[in-house]
XYZ file of C-alpha atoms in Angstrom:
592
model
C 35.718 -136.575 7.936
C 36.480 -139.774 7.103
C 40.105 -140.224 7.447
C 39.186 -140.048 11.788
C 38.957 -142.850 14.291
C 35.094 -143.753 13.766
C 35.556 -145.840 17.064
C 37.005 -142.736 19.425
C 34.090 -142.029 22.361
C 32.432 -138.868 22.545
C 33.759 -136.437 24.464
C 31.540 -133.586 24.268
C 28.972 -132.719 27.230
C 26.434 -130.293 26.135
C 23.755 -128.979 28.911
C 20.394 -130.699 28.412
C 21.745 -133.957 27.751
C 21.948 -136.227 30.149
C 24.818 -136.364 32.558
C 25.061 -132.223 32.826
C 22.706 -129.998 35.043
C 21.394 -127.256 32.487
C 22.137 -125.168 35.839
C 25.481 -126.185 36.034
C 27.923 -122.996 37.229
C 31.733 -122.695 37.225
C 32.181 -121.146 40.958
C 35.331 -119.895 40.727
C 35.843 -118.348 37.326
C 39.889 -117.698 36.453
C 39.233 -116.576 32.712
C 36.171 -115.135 30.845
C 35.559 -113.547 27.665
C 32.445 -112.574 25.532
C 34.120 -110.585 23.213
C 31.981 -107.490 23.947
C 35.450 -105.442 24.597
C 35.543 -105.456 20.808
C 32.398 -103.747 20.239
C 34.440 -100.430 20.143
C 36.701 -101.346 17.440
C 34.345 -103.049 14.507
C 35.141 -102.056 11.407
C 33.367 -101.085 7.649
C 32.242 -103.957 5.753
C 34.273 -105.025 2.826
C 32.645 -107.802 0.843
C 28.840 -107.476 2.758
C 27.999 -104.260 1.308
C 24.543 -102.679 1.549
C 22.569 -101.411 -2.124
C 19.061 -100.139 -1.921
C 17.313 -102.053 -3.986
C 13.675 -101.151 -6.257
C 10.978 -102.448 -5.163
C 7.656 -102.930 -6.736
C 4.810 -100.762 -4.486
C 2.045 -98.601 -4.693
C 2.750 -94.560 -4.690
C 1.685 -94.266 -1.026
C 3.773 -96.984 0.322
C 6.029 -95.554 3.360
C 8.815 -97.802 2.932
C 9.835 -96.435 -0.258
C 10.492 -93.623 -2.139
C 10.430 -92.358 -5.871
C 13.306 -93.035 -7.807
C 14.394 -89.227 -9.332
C 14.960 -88.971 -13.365
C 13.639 -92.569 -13.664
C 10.592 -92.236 -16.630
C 8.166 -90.301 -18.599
C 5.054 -91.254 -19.893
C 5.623 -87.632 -22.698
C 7.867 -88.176 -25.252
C 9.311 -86.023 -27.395
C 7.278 -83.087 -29.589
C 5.086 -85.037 -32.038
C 5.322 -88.179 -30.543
C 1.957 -89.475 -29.367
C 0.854 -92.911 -27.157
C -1.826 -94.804 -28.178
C -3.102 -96.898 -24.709
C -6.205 -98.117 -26.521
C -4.936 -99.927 -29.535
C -7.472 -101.853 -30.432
C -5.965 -104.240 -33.961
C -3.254 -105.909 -35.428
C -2.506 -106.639 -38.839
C -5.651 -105.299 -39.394
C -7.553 -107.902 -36.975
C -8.731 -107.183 -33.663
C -6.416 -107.216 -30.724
C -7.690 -110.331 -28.546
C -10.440 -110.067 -26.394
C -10.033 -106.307 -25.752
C -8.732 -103.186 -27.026
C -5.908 -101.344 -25.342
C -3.968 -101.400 -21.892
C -6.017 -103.145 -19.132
C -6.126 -101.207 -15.740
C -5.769 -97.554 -17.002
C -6.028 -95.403 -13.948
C -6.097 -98.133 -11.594
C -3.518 -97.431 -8.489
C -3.174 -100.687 -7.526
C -3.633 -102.161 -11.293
C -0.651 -102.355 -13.464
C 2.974 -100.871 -12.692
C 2.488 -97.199 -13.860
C 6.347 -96.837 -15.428
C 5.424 -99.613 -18.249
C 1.513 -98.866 -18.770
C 1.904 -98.558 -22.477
C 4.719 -96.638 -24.222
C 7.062 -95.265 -22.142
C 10.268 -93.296 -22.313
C 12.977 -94.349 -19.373
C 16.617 -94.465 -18.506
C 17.977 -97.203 -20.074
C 19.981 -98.076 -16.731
C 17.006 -97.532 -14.749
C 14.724 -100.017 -16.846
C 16.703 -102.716 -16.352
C 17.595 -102.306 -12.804
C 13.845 -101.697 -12.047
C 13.151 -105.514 -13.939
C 15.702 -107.173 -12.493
C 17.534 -107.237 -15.677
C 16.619 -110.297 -17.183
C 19.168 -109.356 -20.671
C 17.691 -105.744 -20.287
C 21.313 -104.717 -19.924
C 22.188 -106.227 -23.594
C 20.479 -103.781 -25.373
C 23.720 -102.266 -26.429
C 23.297 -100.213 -29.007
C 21.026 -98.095 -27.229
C 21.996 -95.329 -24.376
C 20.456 -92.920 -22.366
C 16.863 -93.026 -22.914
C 14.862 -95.517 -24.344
C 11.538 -95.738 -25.980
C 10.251 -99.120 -23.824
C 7.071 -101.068 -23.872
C 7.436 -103.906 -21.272
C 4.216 -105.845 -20.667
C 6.180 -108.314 -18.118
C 6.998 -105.493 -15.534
C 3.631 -103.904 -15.722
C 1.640 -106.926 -14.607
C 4.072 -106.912 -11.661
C 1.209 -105.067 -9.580
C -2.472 -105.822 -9.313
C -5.158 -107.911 -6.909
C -3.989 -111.679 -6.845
C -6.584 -112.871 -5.254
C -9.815 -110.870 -6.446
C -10.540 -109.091 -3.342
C -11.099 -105.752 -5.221
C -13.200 -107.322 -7.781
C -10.390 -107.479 -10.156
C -9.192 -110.831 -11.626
C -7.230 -113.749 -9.509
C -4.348 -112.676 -11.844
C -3.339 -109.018 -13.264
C -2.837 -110.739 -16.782
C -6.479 -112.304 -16.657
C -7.958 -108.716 -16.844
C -7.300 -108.405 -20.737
C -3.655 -108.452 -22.730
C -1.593 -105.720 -23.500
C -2.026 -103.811 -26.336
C -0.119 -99.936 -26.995
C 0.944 -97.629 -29.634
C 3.711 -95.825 -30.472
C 3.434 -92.651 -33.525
C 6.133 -90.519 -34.726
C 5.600 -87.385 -35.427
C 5.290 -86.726 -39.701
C 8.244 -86.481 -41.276
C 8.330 -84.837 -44.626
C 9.374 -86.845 -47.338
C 9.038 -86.146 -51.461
C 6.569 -88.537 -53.601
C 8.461 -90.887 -55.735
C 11.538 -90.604 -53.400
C 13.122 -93.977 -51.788
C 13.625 -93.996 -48.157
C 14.948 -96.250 -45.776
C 13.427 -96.198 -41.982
C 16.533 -97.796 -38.965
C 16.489 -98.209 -35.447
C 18.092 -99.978 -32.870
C 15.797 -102.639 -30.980
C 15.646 -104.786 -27.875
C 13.346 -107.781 -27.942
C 12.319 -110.788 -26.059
C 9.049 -112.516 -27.147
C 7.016 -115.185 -25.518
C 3.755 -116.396 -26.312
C 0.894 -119.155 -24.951
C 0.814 -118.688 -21.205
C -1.230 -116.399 -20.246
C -5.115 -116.789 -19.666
C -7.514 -115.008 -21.221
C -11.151 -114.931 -21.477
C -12.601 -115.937 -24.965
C -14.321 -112.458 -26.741
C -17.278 -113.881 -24.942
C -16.113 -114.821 -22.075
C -17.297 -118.280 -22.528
C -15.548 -121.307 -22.916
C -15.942 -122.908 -26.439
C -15.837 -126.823 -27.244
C -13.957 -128.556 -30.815
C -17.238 -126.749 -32.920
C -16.736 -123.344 -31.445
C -20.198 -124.429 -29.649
C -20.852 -123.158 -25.770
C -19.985 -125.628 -23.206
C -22.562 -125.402 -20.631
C -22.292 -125.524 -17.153
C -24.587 -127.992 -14.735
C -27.088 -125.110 -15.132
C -26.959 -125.247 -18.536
C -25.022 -121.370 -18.274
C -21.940 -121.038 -20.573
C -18.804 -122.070 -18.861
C -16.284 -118.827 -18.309
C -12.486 -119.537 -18.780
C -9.293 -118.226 -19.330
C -7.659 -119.616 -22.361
C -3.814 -119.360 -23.343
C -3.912 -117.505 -26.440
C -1.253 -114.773 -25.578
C 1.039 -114.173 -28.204
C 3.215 -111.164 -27.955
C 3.393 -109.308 -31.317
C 4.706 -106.314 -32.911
C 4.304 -103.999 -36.180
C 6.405 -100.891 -37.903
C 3.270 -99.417 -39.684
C 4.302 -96.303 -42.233
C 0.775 -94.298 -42.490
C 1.265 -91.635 -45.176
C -1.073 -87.816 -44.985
C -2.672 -89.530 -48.031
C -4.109 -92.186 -45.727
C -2.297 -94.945 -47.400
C -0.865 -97.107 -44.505
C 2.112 -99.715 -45.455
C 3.663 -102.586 -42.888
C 7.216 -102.244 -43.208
C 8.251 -105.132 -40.511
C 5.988 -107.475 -38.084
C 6.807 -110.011 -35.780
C 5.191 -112.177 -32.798
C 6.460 -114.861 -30.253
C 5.025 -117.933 -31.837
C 7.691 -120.440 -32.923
C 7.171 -124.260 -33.467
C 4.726 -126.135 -32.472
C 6.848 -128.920 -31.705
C 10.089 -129.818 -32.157
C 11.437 -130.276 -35.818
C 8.294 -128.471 -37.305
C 9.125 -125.562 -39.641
C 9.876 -121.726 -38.034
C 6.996 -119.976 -38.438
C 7.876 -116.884 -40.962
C 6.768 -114.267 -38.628
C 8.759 -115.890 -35.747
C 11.517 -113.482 -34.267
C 13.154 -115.608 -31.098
C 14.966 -113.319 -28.175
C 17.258 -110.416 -30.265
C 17.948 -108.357 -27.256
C 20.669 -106.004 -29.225
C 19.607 -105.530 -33.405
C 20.053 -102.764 -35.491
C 17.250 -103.284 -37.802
C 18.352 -101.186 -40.762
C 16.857 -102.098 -43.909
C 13.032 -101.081 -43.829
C 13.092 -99.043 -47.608
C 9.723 -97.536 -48.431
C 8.684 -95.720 -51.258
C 6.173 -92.686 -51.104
C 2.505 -92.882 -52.425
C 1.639 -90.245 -54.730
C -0.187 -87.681 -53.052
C 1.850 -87.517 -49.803
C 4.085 -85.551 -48.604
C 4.404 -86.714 -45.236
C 4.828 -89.935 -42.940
C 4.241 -91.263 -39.325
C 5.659 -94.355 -38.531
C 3.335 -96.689 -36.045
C 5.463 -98.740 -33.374
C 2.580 -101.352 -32.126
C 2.709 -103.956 -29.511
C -0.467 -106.451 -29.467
C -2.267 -109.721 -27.831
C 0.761 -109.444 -24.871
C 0.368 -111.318 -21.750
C 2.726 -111.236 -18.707
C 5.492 -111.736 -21.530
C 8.408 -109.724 -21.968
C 9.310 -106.309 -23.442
C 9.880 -104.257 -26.638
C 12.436 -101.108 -26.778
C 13.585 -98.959 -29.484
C 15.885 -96.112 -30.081
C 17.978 -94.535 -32.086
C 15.870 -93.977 -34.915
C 16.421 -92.535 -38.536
C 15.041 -91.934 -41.736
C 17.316 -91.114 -44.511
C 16.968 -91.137 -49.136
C 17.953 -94.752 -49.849
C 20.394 -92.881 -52.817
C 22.614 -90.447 -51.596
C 21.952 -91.365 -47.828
C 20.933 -87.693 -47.014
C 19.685 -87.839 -43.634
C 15.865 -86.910 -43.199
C 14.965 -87.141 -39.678
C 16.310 -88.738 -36.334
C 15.229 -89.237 -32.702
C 17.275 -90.770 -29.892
C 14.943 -89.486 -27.080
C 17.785 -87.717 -24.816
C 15.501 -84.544 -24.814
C 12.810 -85.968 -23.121
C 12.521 -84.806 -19.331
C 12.712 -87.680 -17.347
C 10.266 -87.291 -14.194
C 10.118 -89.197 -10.842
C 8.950 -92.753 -10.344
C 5.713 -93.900 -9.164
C 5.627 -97.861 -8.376
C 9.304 -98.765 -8.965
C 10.767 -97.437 -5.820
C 13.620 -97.307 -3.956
C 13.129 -99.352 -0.788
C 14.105 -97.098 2.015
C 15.361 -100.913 3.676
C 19.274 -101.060 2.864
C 19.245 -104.723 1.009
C 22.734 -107.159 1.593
C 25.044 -107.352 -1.788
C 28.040 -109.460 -1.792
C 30.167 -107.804 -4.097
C 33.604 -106.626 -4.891
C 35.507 -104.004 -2.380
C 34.931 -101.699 -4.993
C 31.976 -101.897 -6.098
C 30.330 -98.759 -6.914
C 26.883 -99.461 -6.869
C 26.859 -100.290 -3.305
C 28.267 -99.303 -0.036
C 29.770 -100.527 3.092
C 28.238 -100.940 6.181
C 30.077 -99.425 9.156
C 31.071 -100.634 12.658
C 30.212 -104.347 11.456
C 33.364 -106.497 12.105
C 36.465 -106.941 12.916
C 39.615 -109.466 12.497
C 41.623 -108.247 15.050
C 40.938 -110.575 18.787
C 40.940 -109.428 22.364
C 44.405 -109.038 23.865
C 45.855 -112.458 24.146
C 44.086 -114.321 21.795
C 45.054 -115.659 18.475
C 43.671 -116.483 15.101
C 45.587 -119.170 13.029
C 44.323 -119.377 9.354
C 47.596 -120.960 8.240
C 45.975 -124.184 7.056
C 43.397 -122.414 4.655
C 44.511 -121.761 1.270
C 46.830 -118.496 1.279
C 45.032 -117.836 -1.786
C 41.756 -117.390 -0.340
C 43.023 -114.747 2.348
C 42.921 -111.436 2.167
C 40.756 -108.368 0.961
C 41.103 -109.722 -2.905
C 37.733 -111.192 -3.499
C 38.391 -114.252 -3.327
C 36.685 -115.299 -0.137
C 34.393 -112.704 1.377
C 36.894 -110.804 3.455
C 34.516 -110.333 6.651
C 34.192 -114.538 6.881
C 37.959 -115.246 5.883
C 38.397 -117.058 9.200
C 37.313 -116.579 12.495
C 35.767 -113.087 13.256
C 34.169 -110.928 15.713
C 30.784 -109.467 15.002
C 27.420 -108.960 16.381
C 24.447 -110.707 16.064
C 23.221 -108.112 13.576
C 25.784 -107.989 11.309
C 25.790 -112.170 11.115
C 22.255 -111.836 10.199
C 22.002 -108.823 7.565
C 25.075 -110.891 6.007
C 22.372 -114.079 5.934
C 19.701 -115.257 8.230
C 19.522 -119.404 7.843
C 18.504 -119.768 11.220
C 21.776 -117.410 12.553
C 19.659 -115.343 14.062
C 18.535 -118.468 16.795
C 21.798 -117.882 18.703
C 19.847 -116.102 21.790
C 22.675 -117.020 24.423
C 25.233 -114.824 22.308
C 25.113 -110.677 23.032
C 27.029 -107.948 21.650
C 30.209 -109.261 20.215
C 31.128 -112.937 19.279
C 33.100 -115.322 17.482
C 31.863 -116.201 14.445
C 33.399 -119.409 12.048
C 31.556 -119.286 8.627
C 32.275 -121.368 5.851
C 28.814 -120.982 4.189
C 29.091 -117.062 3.906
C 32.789 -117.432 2.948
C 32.323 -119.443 -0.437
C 29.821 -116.508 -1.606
C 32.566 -114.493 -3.526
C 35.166 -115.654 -5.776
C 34.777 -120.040 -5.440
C 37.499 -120.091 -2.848
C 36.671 -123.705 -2.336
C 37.773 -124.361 -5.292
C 41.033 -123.624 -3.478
C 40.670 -126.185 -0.648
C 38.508 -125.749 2.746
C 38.061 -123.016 5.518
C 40.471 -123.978 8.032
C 40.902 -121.944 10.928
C 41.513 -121.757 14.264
C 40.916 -119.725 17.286
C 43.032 -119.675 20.204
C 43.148 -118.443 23.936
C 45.296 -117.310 26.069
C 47.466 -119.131 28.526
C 45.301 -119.570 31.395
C 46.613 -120.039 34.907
C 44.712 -123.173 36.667
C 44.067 -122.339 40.430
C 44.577 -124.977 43.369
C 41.400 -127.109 43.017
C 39.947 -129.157 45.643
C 39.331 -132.601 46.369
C 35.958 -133.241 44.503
C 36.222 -130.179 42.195
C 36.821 -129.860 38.937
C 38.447 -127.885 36.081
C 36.002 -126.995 33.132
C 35.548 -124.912 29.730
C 31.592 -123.542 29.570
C 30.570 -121.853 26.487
C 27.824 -120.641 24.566
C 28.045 -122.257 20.934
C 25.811 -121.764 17.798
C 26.574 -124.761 15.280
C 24.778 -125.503 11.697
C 25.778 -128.724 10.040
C 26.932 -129.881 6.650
C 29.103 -132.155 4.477
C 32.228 -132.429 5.993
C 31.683 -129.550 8.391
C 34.203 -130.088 11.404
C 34.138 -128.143 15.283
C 36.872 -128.805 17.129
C 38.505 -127.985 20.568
C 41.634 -129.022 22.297
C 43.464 -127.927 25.500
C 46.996 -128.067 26.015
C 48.735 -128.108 29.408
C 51.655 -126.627 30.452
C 52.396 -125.844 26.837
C 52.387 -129.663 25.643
C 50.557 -131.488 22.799
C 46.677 -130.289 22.163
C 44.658 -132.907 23.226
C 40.803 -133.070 21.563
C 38.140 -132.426 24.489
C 35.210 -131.706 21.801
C 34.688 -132.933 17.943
C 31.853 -132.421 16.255
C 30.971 -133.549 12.792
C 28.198 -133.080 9.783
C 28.465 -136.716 8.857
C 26.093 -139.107 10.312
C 27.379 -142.381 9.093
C 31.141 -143.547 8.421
C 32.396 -145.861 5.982
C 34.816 -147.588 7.782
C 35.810 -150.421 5.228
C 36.258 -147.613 2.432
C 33.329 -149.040 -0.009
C 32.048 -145.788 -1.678
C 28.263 -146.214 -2.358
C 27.599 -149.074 -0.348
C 26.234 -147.947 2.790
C 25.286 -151.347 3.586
C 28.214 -151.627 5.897
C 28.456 -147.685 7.153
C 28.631 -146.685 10.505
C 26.703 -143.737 13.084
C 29.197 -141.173 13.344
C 29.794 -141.330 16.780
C 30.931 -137.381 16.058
C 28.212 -136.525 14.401
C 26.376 -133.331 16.102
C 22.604 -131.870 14.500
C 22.084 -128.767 13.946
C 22.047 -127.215 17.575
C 22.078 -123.000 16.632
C 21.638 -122.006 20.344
C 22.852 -124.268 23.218
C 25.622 -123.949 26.379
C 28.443 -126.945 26.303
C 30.290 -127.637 29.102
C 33.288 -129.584 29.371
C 35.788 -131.268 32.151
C 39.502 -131.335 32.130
C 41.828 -133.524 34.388
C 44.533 -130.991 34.286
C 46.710 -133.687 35.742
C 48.930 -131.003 37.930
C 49.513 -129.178 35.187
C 49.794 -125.191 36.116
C 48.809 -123.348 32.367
C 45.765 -124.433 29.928
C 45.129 -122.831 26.675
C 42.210 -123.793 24.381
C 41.732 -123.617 21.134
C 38.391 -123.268 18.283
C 39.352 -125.361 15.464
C 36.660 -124.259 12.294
C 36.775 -126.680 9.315
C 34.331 -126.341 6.305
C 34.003 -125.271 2.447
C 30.322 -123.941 1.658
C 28.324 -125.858 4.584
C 27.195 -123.522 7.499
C 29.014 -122.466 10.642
C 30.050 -122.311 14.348
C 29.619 -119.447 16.213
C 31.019 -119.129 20.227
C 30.357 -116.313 23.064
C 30.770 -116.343 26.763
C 33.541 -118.484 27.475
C 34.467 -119.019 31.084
C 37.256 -121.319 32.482
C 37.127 -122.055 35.904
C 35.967 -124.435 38.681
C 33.576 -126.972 39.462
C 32.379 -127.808 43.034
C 32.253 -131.430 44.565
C 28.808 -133.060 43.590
C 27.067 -132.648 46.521
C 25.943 -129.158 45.573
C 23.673 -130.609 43.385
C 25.088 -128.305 40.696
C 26.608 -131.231 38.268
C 25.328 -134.698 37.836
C 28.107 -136.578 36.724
C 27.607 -139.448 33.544
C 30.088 -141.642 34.614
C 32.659 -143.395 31.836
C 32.820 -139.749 29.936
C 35.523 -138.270 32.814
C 38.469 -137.455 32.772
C 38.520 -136.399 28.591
C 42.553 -136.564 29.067
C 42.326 -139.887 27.637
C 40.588 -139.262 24.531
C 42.596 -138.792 20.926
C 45.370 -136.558 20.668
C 45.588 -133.889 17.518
């Protein structure tokens, strides 16, 4: 904050530092709160909702469970999966046939071992998305082959014997058959179907067909014990075919496709380059039938994959090129969807910020509340009206001071919230980090808010005593983050008894990006997420004192306060304060 006094002392007295016994008490306590008498009235969540989210485990973990009507591995009558597709293009698939870890638990992510049919919804939630969703076209169930969620499981580090890497055990190579569809020789047809695709290629290790590593000649490169060298090399390149095998055995390639584009920049697309086409209706695959046959299958093949990305179909017809008389479709809504088996639902409720009404998550009761003890006032008048109230602009719960326990704070967001070990049960919580995650109100102006308490009566003190504020703060600093607290006697002007700031310099002559002349900030407070401040007032006869919290912040951290007492100091000689002198009494300091 600039625009302050960069001169003003420091008035703050935190125990530890020196000056204030870290066993200083307040003897004669007129005024205490910890908030606890809230705990009764916390309220449902609004913006910090809970969603259960999938997880990637084996079958037995605990923590999970199956997700119901997720995936089947049968699809409909006819249909047949080919998990050991061994060529493309008629070349061998790259250093081995098939889908690598086939009946391995802990190998592979069962759901996408090959073919498989799923819930559209249920795919794309399961992978994180990742343009999932923008396949469109399609609904319900999906024909999916997804080589970047299956290697999502496997050893990592070759305990089991396995490879350092789930992709370095082989790419990923499946087929996909229809079942024959009768067609008339001499007859034009035209095959469609709607398709989701996102290639990548080049990134993956492999070993060589013979697992050795090969110099410039193709020759062996030995090792120093003149054994060949082993090594993975990058030759992934995710690739697809539509193959139309006739009963006559004539087979025809009606479409192909891989993931390698340019070599560099400027070169020429390679023809068989298809870049990411997440939502296509592919529509114009005519084919004419052999003499001879009187049937067709059409071959979906996916080849040479690494840990790339996915292929989905459906929606899929065959119909006479003249006269458009419809031969044979298949959108896959009568296959019977079955359980899951490694894309779970973790039985751990995840945090979502997300709108009030979100319906794919839920609130989380007894959490929070807006509403103060009796007496005490929130003032959020200099924060952007805008930015207030339950319309999602702002989350709601963090719109301004609020009461909440430590475990609410935390599921909202941990960052070190969790260190506030002095706080129990109910506190006051300022948080300008967990505010700015819904809506950008900062682009409306800063979190602004204060906290105030009630009048306080201030008791005949003694010669040698004093009158003092002790609290238990929690403070996290950034960017222009501001903590503030003033008293006010008797009803009068608030006068500043505490300022912290995030800034640790000042430019005093105003000479942006020149620090050469900057300042300490003698404000400036470090992160301190667990400590007890106590402060002296000269209450100067006065008979009332009221305090106030002042927050101020946009998407920095927080302040967080529990267990204020007000009350009295004894003379020094108890040994219970140890007085810094030139700090007392704070009445002098800057007025707000």
């Amino acid at each position: 904050m600039k625009r302050h006094l960069w001169w003003m002392p420091c008035v703050a007295v935190a125990a530890g530092l020196t000056g204030v016994s870290a066993n200083a008490q307040l003897n004669t306590i007129v005024f205490s709160e910890n908030f606890d008498s809230l705990a009764g009235t916390l309220g449902d969540s609004v913006n910090e909702r809970q969603g259960f989210p999938i997880v990637t485990e084996l079958a037995t973990d605990t923590d999970s469970e199956p997700i119901a009507n997720a995936f089947s591995s049968t699809g409909p009558a006819g249909w047949v999966v080919n998990n050991n597709l061994g060529s493309y293009q008629g070349s061998p698939t790259l250093g081995n046939a098939g889908v690598p870890g086939q009946g391995v638990a802990d190998y592979g992510v069962d759901e996408w071992q090959g073919w498989n049919f799923a819930s559209k919804d249920f795919w794309s939630e399961a992978a994180g998305d990742q343009d999932r969703s923008l396949f469109t076209n399609a609904t319900g169930t999906i024909a999916v082959v997804d080589p970047d969620e299956y290697f999502d499981l496997g050893p990592t580090d070759g305990s089991t014997g396995g490879p350092s890497n789930p992709v370095n055990g082989g790419f990923y190579n499946s087929g996909l058959s229809t079942p024959g569809i009768s067609v008339a020789p001499g007859t034009l047809y035209t095959l469609s179907f709607d398709s989701s695709w996102r290639p990548e290629s080049l990134d993956d290790g492999h070993p060589n067909n013979d697992g050795t590593l090969l110099d410039g000649d193709n020759n062996p490169i030995p090792d120093s014990d003149n054994d060949p060298l082993t090594s993975f090399v990058d030759l992934n390149n995710q690739a697809v075919e539509v193959v139309a095998v006739f009963d006559n055995g004539v087979r025809q390639t009606r479409t192909a496709w891989d993931s390698l584009g340019p070599a560099n920049p400027g070169d020429p697309i390679p023809a068989s380059f298809k870049d990411d086409t997440p939502n296509e209706r592919i529509d114009n695959l005519n084919f004419g039938v052999p003499a001879g046959a009187t049937s067709v299958k059409f071959e979906f093949n996916i080849a040479n994959a690494g840990n790339d990305w996915w292929w989905a179909i459906d929606n899929l017809a065959v119909n006479e090129l003249v006269g458009g008389a419809e031969v044979w479709t298949e959108d896959f809504e009568g296959v019977a969807l079955g359980d899951s088996v490694n894309e779970r639902r973790s039985l751990v409720a995840d945090k979502v910020t997300a709108a009030n009404d979100d319906a794919e998550t839920f609130v989380r009761p007894d959490s929070f509340t807006k509403d103060a003890p009796a007496g005490w006032n929130v003032d959020n008048s200099d924060t952007p009206a805008d930015t207030l109230g339950d319309n999602n602009v702002g989350v709601f719960e963090w719109e301004g001071w609020s009461f909440a326990t430590e475990d609410f704070w935390t599921f909202a967001d941990g960052s070190g919230r969790g260190d506030f070990d002095n706080a129990s049960g109910v506190f006051a919580i300022a948080d300008g980090d967990e505010w700015d995650d819904l809506g950008d109100p900062t682009d409306l102006g800063e979190l602004n808010t204060l906290l105030e308490t009630p009048a306080i009566d201030i008791p005949a003190i003694a010669d040698g005593s004093r009158f003092a504020i002790k609290f238990d703060s929690s403070w996290r600093d950034e960017d222009d983050q501001a903590a503030i607290l003033t008293v006010s006697l008797d009803g009068g002007s608030p006068t500043e008894i505490l300022r912290w700031e995030s800034q640790q310099t000042l430019d005093p002559n105003n000479t942006p990006g020149d620090p050469s002349d900057d300042v300490p900030n003698p404000f400036f407070h470090d992160d301190n997420t667990n400590e007890m401040v106590l402060l002296e007032i000269d209450t100067a006869g006065a008979s009332t004192a009221q305090f106030a919290f002042r927050y101020i912040g946009t998407n920095d951290w927080w302040w967080a306060v529990d267990n204020i007492q007000v009350g009295i100091i004894p003379e020094p000689s108890t040994g219970l304060l140890l007085v810094l002198g030139g700090l007392l009494p704070f009445l002098n300091g800057r007025r707000g």
